[in-house]
Short mmCIF file of C-alpha atoms in Angstrom, two decimals:
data_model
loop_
_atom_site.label_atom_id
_atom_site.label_comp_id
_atom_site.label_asym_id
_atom_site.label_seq_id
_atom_site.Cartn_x
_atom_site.Cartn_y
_atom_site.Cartn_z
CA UNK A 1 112.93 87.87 89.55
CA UNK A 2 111.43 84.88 91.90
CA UNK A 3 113.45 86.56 94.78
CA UNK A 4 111.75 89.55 94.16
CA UNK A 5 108.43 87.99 94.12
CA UNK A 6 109.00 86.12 96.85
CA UNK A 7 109.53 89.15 99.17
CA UNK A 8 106.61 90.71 97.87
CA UNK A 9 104.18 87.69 98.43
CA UNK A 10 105.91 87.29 101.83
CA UNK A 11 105.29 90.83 102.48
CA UNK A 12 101.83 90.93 101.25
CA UNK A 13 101.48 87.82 103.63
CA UNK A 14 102.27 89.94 106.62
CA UNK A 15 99.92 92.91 105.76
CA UNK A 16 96.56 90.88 105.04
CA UNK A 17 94.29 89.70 107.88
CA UNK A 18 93.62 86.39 106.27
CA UNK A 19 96.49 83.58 105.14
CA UNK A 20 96.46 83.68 101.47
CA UNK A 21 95.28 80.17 99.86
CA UNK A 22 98.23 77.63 98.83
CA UNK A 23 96.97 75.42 96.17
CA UNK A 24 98.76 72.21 95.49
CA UNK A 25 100.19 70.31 92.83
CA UNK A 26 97.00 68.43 91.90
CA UNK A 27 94.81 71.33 92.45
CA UNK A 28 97.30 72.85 89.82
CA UNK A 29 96.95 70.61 87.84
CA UNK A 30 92.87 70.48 87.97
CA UNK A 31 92.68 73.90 87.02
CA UNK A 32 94.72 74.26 84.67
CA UNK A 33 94.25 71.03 82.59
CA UNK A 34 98.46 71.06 82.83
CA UNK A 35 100.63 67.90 83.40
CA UNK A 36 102.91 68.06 86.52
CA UNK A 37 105.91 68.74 83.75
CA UNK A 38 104.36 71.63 81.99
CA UNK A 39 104.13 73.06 85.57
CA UNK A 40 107.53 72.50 86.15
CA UNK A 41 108.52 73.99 83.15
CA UNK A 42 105.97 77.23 84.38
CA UNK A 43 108.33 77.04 88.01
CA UNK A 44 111.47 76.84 86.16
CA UNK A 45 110.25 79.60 83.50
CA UNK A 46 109.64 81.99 86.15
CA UNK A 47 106.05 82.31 85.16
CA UNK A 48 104.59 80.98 88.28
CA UNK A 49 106.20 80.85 91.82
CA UNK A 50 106.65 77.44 93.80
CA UNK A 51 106.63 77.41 97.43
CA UNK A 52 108.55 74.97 98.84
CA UNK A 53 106.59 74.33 102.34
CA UNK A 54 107.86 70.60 102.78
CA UNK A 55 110.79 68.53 101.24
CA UNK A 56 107.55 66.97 98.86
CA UNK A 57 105.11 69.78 98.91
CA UNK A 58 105.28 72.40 96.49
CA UNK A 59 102.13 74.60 96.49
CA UNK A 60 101.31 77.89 94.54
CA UNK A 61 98.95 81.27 96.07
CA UNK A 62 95.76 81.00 94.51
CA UNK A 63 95.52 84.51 93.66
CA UNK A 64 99.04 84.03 91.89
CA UNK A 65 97.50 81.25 89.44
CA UNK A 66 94.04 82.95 89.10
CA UNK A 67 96.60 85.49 87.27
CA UNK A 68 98.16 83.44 84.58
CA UNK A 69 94.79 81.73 83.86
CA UNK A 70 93.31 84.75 83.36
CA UNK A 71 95.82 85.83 81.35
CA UNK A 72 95.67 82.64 79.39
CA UNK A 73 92.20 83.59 78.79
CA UNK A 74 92.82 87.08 77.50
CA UNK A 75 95.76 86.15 75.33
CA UNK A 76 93.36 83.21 73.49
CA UNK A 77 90.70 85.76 73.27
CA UNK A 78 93.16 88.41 71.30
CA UNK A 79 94.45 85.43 69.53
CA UNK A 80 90.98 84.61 68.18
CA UNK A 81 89.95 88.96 67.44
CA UNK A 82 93.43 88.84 65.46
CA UNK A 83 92.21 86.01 63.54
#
């Protein structure tokens, strides 16, 4: 769940040295060639995990969307083996 994930990033947080890297909504968006919307729809899915650190800023760990684009990647490579 997004709690659950939550707790862990938060917890993760506390045990590394260095603050993890927050990317925002148009660094989202740059890397992953996705409209604001689709990334809503990725929040709302539960496949990524917003941070809400200001009323309008929503950011995302980098490390958390390295993840799903390298999972992207993998998914379009098994995609094209299948094929």
């Amino acid at each position: 769940s997004a709690t659950a994930r939550t707790r862990a990033m938060i917890i993760e947080i506390d045990n590394n040295i260095q603050p993890p890297r927050c990317l925002d909504m148009p660094e989202i968006e740059r890397r992953t060639s996705l409209k604001r919307s689709s990334i809503y729809a990725l929040f709302k899915s539960g496949v990524l995990t917003p941070i809400k650190l200001f009323p309008k800023k929503t950011v995302v760990l980098e490390r958390e969307l390295n993840e799903f684009i390298e999972a992207k990647f993998v998914e379009a490579r098994q995609n094209i083996e299948a094929n």
